[in-house]
């Protein structure tokens, strides 16, 4: 069994499982509230009836959006072209956390909590969270595709785990999310499932 065999919902669940495995090995339990907050938003992708609402509700709390797009000099970039592509940014610019615009940006309480939290965890975790958002967001609009892009996203996550000498979860444990599952719906998303149960693992 390979990543290409997973439904889109299955890919999101597998990616979140990868994050949880890495987090559980290297991080303390003290920050679980913030992690559960953003993972809960990502998890609802697999059960929502309104994908646009999921996108609008989740995007503001992703690391890329919290820190915003900045160039290598730390200057805030606000052109429509950049902003429209911001959700597909896979790496947090190393200057983003020190950018004055980002520091002084007005945020609601939840966004401010995540801003402070994200500053204190390794960039690899931030990158995975952004990639996970892209797993869902990249397939929200248009006609169904071959999902090659989401395969690449999950491969990127697995590469980050390898960097930390952590084995990715056994993909054979996700057989219920395969594209050829008799219970699947007629599209490539697969069967909806409440994946928030994954949060009990952290």
CSV table of N, CA and C in Angstrom, one decimal, residues 49-199:
chain,number,residue,atom,x,y,z
A,49,UNK,N,-19.2,19.7,6.1
A,49,UNK,CA,-20.0,19.7,4.9
A,49,UNK,C,-19.8,21.0,4.1
A,50,UNK,N,-18.9,21.8,4.6
A,50,UNK,CA,-18.6,23.1,3.9
A,50,UNK,C,-17.1,23.3,3.9
A,51,UNK,N,-16.5,22.9,2.8
A,51,UNK,CA,-15.0,23.0,2.7
A,51,UNK,C,-14.5,24.5,2.6
A,52,UNK,N,-15.3,25.4,2.0
A,52,UNK,CA,-14.9,26.8,2.0
A,52,UNK,C,-14.9,27.3,3.4
A,53,UNK,N,-15.8,27.0,4.2
A,53,UNK,CA,-15.9,27.4,5.6
A,53,UNK,C,-14.7,26.9,6.4
A,54,UNK,N,-14.4,25.6,6.1
A,54,UNK,CA,-13.2,25.0,6.7
A,54,UNK,C,-11.9,25.8,6.4
A,55,UNK,N,-11.8,26.1,5.1
A,55,UNK,CA,-10.6,26.9,4.7
A,55,UNK,C,-10.6,28.3,5.4
A,56,UNK,N,-11.7,29.0,5.4
A,56,UNK,CA,-11.7,30.3,6.0
A,56,UNK,C,-11.5,30.3,7.5
A,57,UNK,N,-11.9,29.2,8.2
A,57,UNK,CA,-11.8,29.0,9.6
A,57,UNK,C,-10.4,28.6,10.0
A,58,UNK,N,-9.7,27.8,9.2
A,58,UNK,CA,-8.4,27.3,9.5
A,58,UNK,C,-7.2,28.1,9.1
A,59,UNK,N,-7.3,28.7,7.9
A,59,UNK,CA,-6.2,29.4,7.3
A,59,UNK,C,-5.6,30.5,8.3
A,60,UNK,N,-6.5,31.3,9.0
A,60,UNK,CA,-5.9,32.4,9.8
A,60,UNK,C,-5.0,31.9,10.9
A,61,UNK,N,-5.1,30.6,11.2
A,61,UNK,CA,-4.3,30.1,12.3
A,61,UNK,C,-3.1,29.2,11.9
A,62,UNK,N,-2.9,29.1,10.6
A,62,UNK,CA,-1.7,28.4,10.1
A,62,UNK,C,-0.5,29.3,10.3
A,63,UNK,N,0.7,28.7,10.5
A,63,UNK,CA,1.9,29.4,10.7
A,63,UNK,C,2.2,30.4,9.6
A,64,UNK,N,2.0,30.0,8.4
A,64,UNK,CA,2.3,30.9,7.3
A,64,UNK,C,1.4,32.2,7.3
A,65,UNK,N,0.2,32.0,7.7
A,65,UNK,CA,-0.7,33.2,7.8
A,65,UNK,C,-0.4,34.0,9.1
A,66,UNK,N,-0.2,33.4,10.2
A,66,UNK,CA,0.2,34.1,11.4
A,66,UNK,C,1.4,34.9,11.2
A,67,UNK,N,2.4,34.4,10.6
A,67,UNK,CA,3.7,35.2,10.4
A,67,UNK,C,3.6,36.0,9.2
A,68,UNK,N,2.7,35.7,8.2
A,68,UNK,CA,2.5,36.4,7.0
A,68,UNK,C,3.8,36.2,6.1
A,69,UNK,N,3.6,36.6,4.8
A,69,UNK,CA,4.6,36.5,3.8
A,69,UNK,C,5.6,37.6,3.9
A,70,UNK,N,6.9,37.3,4.1
A,70,UNK,CA,7.9,38.3,4.1
A,70,UNK,C,9.0,37.9,3.2
A,71,UNK,N,9.8,38.8,2.7
A,71,UNK,CA,10.9,38.5,1.8
A,71,UNK,C,12.1,38.3,2.7
A,72,UNK,N,13.3,38.0,2.0
A,72,UNK,CA,14.5,37.7,2.7
A,72,UNK,C,15.1,38.9,3.6
A,73,UNK,N,14.6,40.1,3.3
A,73,UNK,CA,15.1,41.2,4.1
A,73,UNK,C,14.2,41.4,5.3
A,74,UNK,N,13.1,40.6,5.4
A,74,UNK,CA,12.2,40.8,6.5
A,74,UNK,C,11.1,41.8,6.2
A,75,UNK,N,11.0,42.3,4.9
A,75,UNK,CA,10.0,43.2,4.5
A,75,UNK,C,8.7,42.5,4.2
A,76,UNK,N,7.6,43.1,4.8
A,76,UNK,CA,6.3,42.5,4.5
A,76,UNK,C,5.9,42.6,3.1
A,77,UNK,N,5.4,41.5,2.5
A,77,UNK,CA,4.9,41.5,1.1
A,77,UNK,C,3.4,41.5,1.1
A,78,UNK,N,2.8,42.5,0.5
A,78,UNK,CA,1.3,42.5,0.6
A,78,UNK,C,0.7,42.5,-0.8
A,79,UNK,N,1.4,42.2,-1.8
A,79,UNK,CA,0.8,42.2,-3.2
A,79,UNK,C,-0.2,41.1,-3.3
A,80,UNK,N,-1.3,41.4,-4.0
A,80,UNK,CA,-2.4,40.4,-4.2
A,80,UNK,C,-1.8,39.0,-4.7
A,81,UNK,N,-0.8,39.1,-5.6
A,81,UNK,CA,-0.2,37.9,-6.2
A,81,UNK,C,0.4,37.0,-5.1
A,82,UNK,N,1.1,37.7,-4.2
A,82,UNK,CA,1.8,37.0,-3.1
A,82,UNK,C,0.8,36.4,-2.1
A,83,UNK,N,-0.2,37.3,-1.8
A,83,UNK,CA,-1.2,36.9,-0.8
A,83,UNK,C,-2.0,35.7,-1.3
A,84,UNK,N,-2.3,35.7,-2.6
A,84,UNK,CA,-3.2,34.6,-3.1
A,84,UNK,C,-2.4,33.3,-3.1
A,85,UNK,N,-1.1,33.4,-3.1
A,85,UNK,CA,-0.3,32.1,-3.1
A,85,UNK,C,0.2,31.8,-1.7
A,86,UNK,N,-0.1,32.6,-0.7
A,86,UNK,CA,0.5,32.4,0.6
A,86,UNK,C,0.2,31.1,1.2
A,87,UNK,N,-1.0,30.6,0.9
A,87,UNK,CA,-1.4,29.3,1.5
A,87,UNK,C,-0.6,28.1,1.0
A,88,UNK,N,0.1,28.3,-0.2
A,88,UNK,CA,0.8,27.3,-0.7
A,88,UNK,C,2.3,27.4,-0.4
A,89,UNK,N,2.6,28.3,0.6
A,89,UNK,CA,4.0,28.4,1.0
A,89,UNK,C,4.4,27.3,1.9
A,90,UNK,N,5.4,26.6,1.6
A,90,UNK,CA,5.7,25.3,2.4
A,90,UNK,C,6.8,25.6,3.4
A,91,UNK,N,7.5,26.7,3.4
A,91,UNK,CA,8.5,26.9,4.4
A,91,UNK,C,8.4,28.3,5.0
A,92,UNK,N,8.5,28.4,6.3
A,92,UNK,CA,8.4,29.7,7.0
A,92,UNK,C,9.7,30.4,6.8
A,93,UNK,N,9.7,31.6,6.3
A,93,UNK,CA,10.9,32.4,6.1
A,93,UNK,C,11.5,32.7,7.4
A,94,UNK,N,12.8,32.5,7.5
A,94,UNK,CA,13.5,32.6,8.8
A,94,UNK,C,13.5,34.0,9.4
A,95,UNK,N,13.1,35.0,8.5
A,95,UNK,CA,13.1,36.3,9.0
A,95,UNK,C,11.7,36.7,9.5
A,96,UNK,N,10.7,35.8,9.2
A,96,UNK,CA,9.3,36.2,9.5
A,96,UNK,C,9.1,36.5,11.0
A,97,UNK,N,9.7,35.7,11.9
A,97,UNK,CA,9.5,35.9,13.3
A,97,UNK,C,10.0,37.2,13.8
A,98,UNK,N,10.9,37.8,13.1
A,98,UNK,CA,11.6,39.1,13.6
A,98,UNK,C,11.0,40.3,12.8
A,99,UNK,N,10.1,40.0,11.9
A,99,UNK,CA,9.6,41.1,11.1
A,99,UNK,C,8.8,42.1,12.0
A,100,UNK,N,9.0,43.4,12.0
A,100,UNK,CA,8.3,44.3,12.8
A,100,UNK,C,6.8,44.3,12.5
A,101,UNK,N,6.5,44.2,11.2
A,101,UNK,CA,5.1,44.2,10.8
A,101,UNK,C,4.4,43.0,11.4
A,102,UNK,N,5.0,41.9,11.4
A,102,UNK,CA,4.4,40.7,12.0
A,102,UNK,C,4.3,40.8,13.5
A,103,UNK,N,5.3,41.4,14.1
A,103,UNK,CA,5.2,41.5,15.6
A,103,UNK,C,4.1,42.5,16.0
A,104,UNK,N,3.9,43.5,15.2
A,104,UNK,CA,2.9,44.5,15.5
A,104,UNK,C,1.5,44.3,15.0
A,105,UNK,N,1.4,43.3,14.2
A,105,UNK,CA,0.1,43.0,13.6
A,105,UNK,C,-1.0,42.8,14.7
A,106,UNK,N,-2.2,43.4,14.4
A,106,UNK,CA,-3.3,43.3,15.3
A,106,UNK,C,-3.9,41.9,15.1
A,107,UNK,N,-4.1,41.2,16.2
A,107,UNK,CA,-4.7,39.8,16.2
A,107,UNK,C,-5.7,39.7,17.3
A,108,UNK,N,-6.7,38.7,17.0
A,108,UNK,CA,-7.6,38.4,18.1
A,108,UNK,C,-6.9,37.5,19.1
A,109,UNK,N,-7.5,37.2,20.2
A,109,UNK,CA,-6.9,36.5,21.3
A,109,UNK,C,-6.3,35.2,20.9
A,110,UNK,N,-7.1,34.4,20.1
A,110,UNK,CA,-6.7,33.1,19.7
A,110,UNK,C,-5.5,33.2,18.7
A,111,UNK,N,-5.5,34.2,17.8
A,111,UNK,CA,-4.4,34.3,16.9
A,111,UNK,C,-3.1,34.8,17.6
A,112,UNK,N,-3.3,35.6,18.7
A,112,UNK,CA,-2.1,36.1,19.4
A,112,UNK,C,-1.5,34.9,20.2
A,113,UNK,N,-2.3,34.0,20.7
A,113,UNK,CA,-1.8,32.9,21.5
A,113,UNK,C,-1.0,32.0,20.5
A,114,UNK,N,-1.5,31.8,19.3
A,114,UNK,CA,-0.8,30.9,18.4
A,114,UNK,C,0.5,31.6,17.9
A,115,UNK,N,0.4,32.9,17.7
A,115,UNK,CA,1.6,33.7,17.3
A,115,UNK,C,2.8,33.5,18.4
A,116,UNK,N,2.4,33.6,19.6
A,116,UNK,CA,3.4,33.4,20.7
A,116,UNK,C,3.9,32.0,20.8
A,117,UNK,N,3.0,31.0,20.6
A,117,UNK,CA,3.3,29.6,20.6
A,117,UNK,C,4.2,29.2,19.5
A,118,UNK,N,3.9,29.7,18.3
A,118,UNK,CA,4.7,29.3,17.1
A,118,UNK,C,6.1,29.8,17.2
A,119,UNK,N,6.3,30.9,17.9
A,119,UNK,CA,7.7,31.4,18.0
A,119,UNK,C,8.6,30.5,18.8
A,120,UNK,N,8.0,29.6,19.5
A,120,UNK,CA,8.8,28.8,20.4
A,120,UNK,C,8.9,27.3,20.1
A,121,UNK,N,8.5,27.0,18.9
A,121,UNK,CA,8.7,25.6,18.5
A,121,UNK,C,9.5,25.6,17.2
A,122,UNK,N,10.1,24.4,16.9
A,122,UNK,CA,10.9,24.2,15.8
A,122,UNK,C,10.2,24.5,14.4
A,123,UNK,N,10.9,25.1,13.5
A,123,UNK,CA,10.3,25.4,12.2
A,123,UNK,C,9.8,24.2,11.5
A,124,UNK,N,10.4,23.0,11.7
A,124,UNK,CA,9.9,21.8,11.1
A,124,UNK,C,8.4,21.5,11.4
A,125,UNK,N,8.1,21.8,12.7
A,125,UNK,CA,6.7,21.6,13.1
A,125,UNK,C,5.8,22.6,12.3
A,126,UNK,N,6.2,23.8,12.2
A,126,UNK,CA,5.5,24.8,11.5
A,126,UNK,C,5.3,24.5,10.1
A,127,UNK,N,6.3,24.0,9.5
A,127,UNK,CA,6.3,23.5,8.1
A,127,UNK,C,5.2,22.4,7.9
A,128,UNK,N,5.2,21.5,8.8
A,128,UNK,CA,4.3,20.4,8.7
A,128,UNK,C,2.8,20.9,8.8
A,129,UNK,N,2.6,21.8,9.7
A,129,UNK,CA,1.3,22.3,9.9
A,129,UNK,C,0.8,23.0,8.6
A,130,UNK,N,1.7,23.8,8.0
A,130,UNK,CA,1.3,24.5,6.7
A,130,UNK,C,1.1,23.5,5.6
A,131,UNK,N,1.9,22.4,5.5
A,131,UNK,CA,1.7,21.4,4.5
A,131,UNK,C,0.4,20.7,4.7
A,132,UNK,N,0.0,20.4,6.0
A,132,UNK,CA,-1.2,19.8,6.2
A,132,UNK,C,-2.4,20.6,5.7
A,133,UNK,N,-2.3,21.9,6.0
A,133,UNK,CA,-3.4,22.8,5.4
A,133,UNK,C,-3.5,22.7,3.9
A,134,UNK,N,-2.3,22.6,3.3
A,134,UNK,CA,-2.3,22.5,1.8
A,134,UNK,C,-2.8,21.2,1.3
A,135,UNK,N,-2.7,20.2,2.1
A,135,UNK,CA,-3.3,18.9,1.7
A,135,UNK,C,-4.8,19.1,1.4
A,136,UNK,N,-5.4,19.8,2.3
A,136,UNK,CA,-6.9,20.1,2.0
A,136,UNK,C,-7.1,21.2,1.1
A,137,UNK,N,-6.4,22.3,1.2
A,137,UNK,CA,-6.7,23.5,0.4
A,137,UNK,C,-6.4,23.3,-1.0
A,138,UNK,N,-5.4,22.5,-1.4
A,138,UNK,CA,-5.0,22.4,-2.8
A,138,UNK,C,-6.1,21.7,-3.6
A,139,UNK,N,-7.0,21.0,-3.0
A,139,UNK,CA,-8.0,20.2,-3.7
A,139,UNK,C,-9.4,20.7,-3.5
A,140,UNK,N,-9.5,21.9,-3.0
A,140,UNK,CA,-10.9,22.5,-2.7
A,140,UNK,C,-11.7,22.9,-3.9
A,141,UNK,N,-11.0,23.3,-4.9
A,141,UNK,CA,-11.7,23.9,-6.0
A,141,UNK,C,-11.3,23.2,-7.4
A,142,UNK,N,-12.2,23.4,-8.3
A,142,UNK,CA,-12.0,22.8,-9.6
A,142,UNK,C,-12.4,21.3,-9.7
A,143,UNK,N,-12.1,20.7,-10.8
A,143,UNK,CA,-12.5,19.3,-11.0
A,143,UNK,C,-11.5,18.4,-10.3
A,144,UNK,N,-11.9,17.2,-10.0
A,144,UNK,CA,-11.0,16.2,-9.3
A,144,UNK,C,-9.8,16.0,-10.2
A,145,UNK,N,-8.6,15.9,-9.5
A,145,UNK,CA,-7.4,15.7,-10.2
A,145,UNK,C,-6.8,14.4,-9.7
A,146,UNK,N,-5.6,14.1,-10.1
A,146,UNK,CA,-4.9,12.8,-9.8
A,146,UNK,C,-4.3,12.9,-8.4
A,147,UNK,N,-4.4,14.0,-7.7
A,147,UNK,CA,-3.9,14.2,-6.4
A,147,UNK,C,-2.4,14.0,-6.2
A,148,UNK,N,-1.7,14.2,-7.3
A,148,UNK,CA,-0.2,14.1,-7.3
A,148,UNK,C,0.4,15.1,-6.3
A,149,UNK,N,-0.3,16.3,-6.2
A,149,UNK,CA,0.2,17.3,-5.4
A,149,UNK,C,0.2,16.9,-3.9
A,150,UNK,N,-0.9,16.3,-3.5
A,150,UNK,CA,-1.0,15.9,-2.1
A,150,UNK,C,-0.1,14.7,-1.8
A,151,UNK,N,0.2,13.9,-2.8
A,151,UNK,CA,1.3,12.9,-2.6
A,151,UNK,C,2.6,13.5,-2.3
A,152,UNK,N,2.9,14.6,-3.0
A,152,UNK,CA,4.1,15.3,-2.8
A,152,UNK,C,4.2,16.0,-1.4
A,153,UNK,N,3.0,16.5,-1.0
A,153,UNK,CA,2.9,17.1,0.4
A,153,UNK,C,3.3,16.1,1.5
A,154,UNK,N,2.6,14.9,1.4
A,154,UNK,CA,2.9,13.9,2.4
A,154,UNK,C,4.3,13.4,2.3
A,155,UNK,N,4.9,13.3,1.1
A,155,UNK,CA,6.3,12.9,1.0
A,155,UNK,C,7.2,13.9,1.7
A,156,UNK,N,6.8,15.2,1.6
A,156,UNK,CA,7.6,16.2,2.3
A,156,UNK,C,7.5,16.1,3.8
A,157,UNK,N,6.3,15.7,4.3
A,157,UNK,CA,6.2,15.5,5.7
A,157,UNK,C,7.0,14.3,6.2
A,158,UNK,N,7.0,13.2,5.4
A,158,UNK,CA,7.8,12.0,5.7
A,158,UNK,C,9.3,12.4,5.7
A,159,UNK,N,9.7,13.2,4.8
A,159,UNK,CA,11.1,13.6,4.8
A,159,UNK,C,11.5,14.4,6.1
A,160,UNK,N,10.6,15.2,6.6
A,160,UNK,CA,10.9,15.9,7.8
A,160,UNK,C,11.0,14.9,9.0
A,161,UNK,N,10.1,13.9,9.0
A,161,UNK,CA,10.3,12.9,10.1
A,161,UNK,C,11.6,12.2,10.0
A,162,UNK,N,12.0,11.8,8.7
A,162,UNK,CA,13.3,11.2,8.5
A,162,UNK,C,14.5,12.0,9.0
A,163,UNK,N,14.3,13.3,8.8
A,163,UNK,CA,15.4,14.2,9.3
A,163,UNK,C,15.6,14.1,10.8
A,164,UNK,N,14.5,13.8,11.5
A,164,UNK,CA,14.6,13.7,13.0
A,164,UNK,C,14.7,12.2,13.4
A,165,UNK,N,15.0,11.3,12.4
A,165,UNK,CA,15.1,9.9,12.7
A,165,UNK,C,13.9,9.3,13.3
A,166,UNK,N,12.8,9.7,12.8
A,166,UNK,CA,11.5,9.2,13.2
A,166,UNK,C,10.8,8.5,12.0
A,167,UNK,N,10.4,7.2,12.2
A,167,UNK,CA,9.7,6.5,11.2
A,167,UNK,C,8.3,6.9,11.0
A,168,UNK,N,7.9,7.1,9.8
A,168,UNK,CA,6.5,7.5,9.5
A,168,UNK,C,5.5,6.3,10.0
A,169,UNK,N,4.3,6.6,10.3
A,169,UNK,CA,3.4,5.6,10.7
A,169,UNK,C,3.2,4.5,9.5
A,170,UNK,N,3.0,3.3,9.9
A,170,UNK,CA,2.8,2.3,8.9
A,170,UNK,C,1.6,2.6,8.1
A,171,UNK,N,1.7,2.8,6.8
A,171,UNK,CA,0.6,3.2,6.0
A,171,UNK,C,-0.4,2.1,5.9
A,172,UNK,N,0.0,0.8,6.1
A,172,UNK,CA,-0.9,-0.3,6.1
A,172,UNK,C,-2.0,-0.2,7.2
A,173,UNK,N,-1.7,0.6,8.2
A,173,UNK,CA,-2.7,0.8,9.2
A,173,UNK,C,-3.8,1.7,8.8
A,174,UNK,N,-3.8,2.2,7.6
A,174,UNK,CA,-4.8,3.2,7.1
A,174,UNK,C,-5.6,2.6,6.0
A,175,UNK,N,-5.7,1.3,5.9
A,175,UNK,CA,-6.4,0.6,4.8
A,175,UNK,C,-7.8,1.0,4.7
A,176,UNK,N,-8.5,1.4,5.8
A,176,UNK,CA,-9.9,1.8,5.7
A,176,UNK,C,-10.1,3.1,4.9
A,177,UNK,N,-9.0,3.8,4.6
A,177,UNK,CA,-9.1,5.0,3.9
A,177,UNK,C,-8.6,4.9,2.4
A,178,UNK,N,-8.5,3.7,1.9
A,178,UNK,CA,-8.0,3.5,0.6
A,178,UNK,C,-9.1,3.8,-0.5
A,179,UNK,N,-8.7,4.2,-1.6
A,179,UNK,CA,-9.6,4.6,-2.7
A,179,UNK,C,-10.5,3.5,-3.2
A,180,UNK,N,-10.1,2.2,-3.0
A,180,UNK,CA,-10.9,1.1,-3.4
A,180,UNK,C,-11.7,0.5,-2.3
A,181,UNK,N,-11.9,1.2,-1.2
A,181,UNK,CA,-12.7,0.8,-0.1
A,181,UNK,C,-14.2,0.7,-0.6
A,182,UNK,N,-14.8,-0.4,-0.4
A,182,UNK,CA,-16.2,-0.6,-0.9
A,182,UNK,C,-17.2,0.5,-0.3
A,183,UNK,N,-16.8,1.0,0.9
A,183,UNK,CA,-17.7,1.9,1.6
A,183,UNK,C,-17.5,3.4,1.2
A,184,UNK,N,-16.5,3.6,0.3
A,184,UNK,CA,-16.2,5.0,0.0
A,184,UNK,C,-17.3,5.6,-0.8
A,185,UNK,N,-17.3,7.0,-0.8
A,185,UNK,CA,-18.3,7.7,-1.6
A,185,UNK,C,-17.8,7.6,-3.1
A,186,UNK,N,-18.5,8.2,-4.0
A,186,UNK,CA,-18.2,8.1,-5.4
A,186,UNK,C,-17.1,9.1,-5.8
A,187,UNK,N,-16.6,9.9,-4.9
A,187,UNK,CA,-15.5,10.8,-5.3
A,187,UNK,C,-14.2,10.5,-4.6
A,188,UNK,N,-13.2,11.3,-4.9
A,188,UNK,CA,-11.9,11.0,-4.5
A,188,UNK,C,-11.6,11.4,-3.0
A,189,UNK,N,-12.6,12.1,-2.4
A,189,UNK,CA,-12.4,12.5,-1.0
A,189,UNK,C,-12.5,11.3,-0.1
A,190,UNK,N,-13.4,10.4,-0.4
A,190,UNK,CA,-13.6,9.2,0.4
A,190,UNK,C,-14.7,9.4,1.4
A,191,UNK,N,-14.8,8.6,2.4
A,191,UNK,CA,-15.9,8.6,3.4
A,191,UNK,C,-15.5,9.6,4.5
A,192,UNK,N,-16.5,10.5,4.8
A,192,UNK,CA,-16.3,11.4,5.9
A,192,UNK,C,-16.0,10.7,7.2
A,193,UNK,N,-15.2,11.3,8.0
A,193,UNK,CA,-14.9,10.6,9.3
A,193,UNK,C,-14.5,11.7,10.3
A,194,UNK,N,-14.9,11.4,11.6
A,194,UNK,CA,-14.5,12.4,12.6
A,194,UNK,C,-13.1,12.0,13.1
A,195,UNK,N,-12.1,12.7,12.5
A,195,UNK,CA,-10.7,12.4,12.8
A,195,UNK,C,-10.2,13.1,14.1
A,196,UNK,N,-11.1,13.9,14.8
A,196,UNK,CA,-10.6,14.6,16.0
A,196,UNK,C,-10.2,13.6,17.1
A,197,UNK,N,-10.6,12.3,16.9
A,197,UNK,CA,-10.2,11.3,17.9
A,197,UNK,C,-8.7,11.1,17.9
A,198,UNK,N,-8.1,11.5,16.8
A,198,UNK,CA,-6.6,11.5,16.8
A,198,UNK,C,-6.0,12.3,17.9
A,199,UNK,N,-6.7,13.4,18.3
A,199,UNK,CA,-6.2,14.3,19.3
A,199,UNK,C,-6.1,13.7,20.7
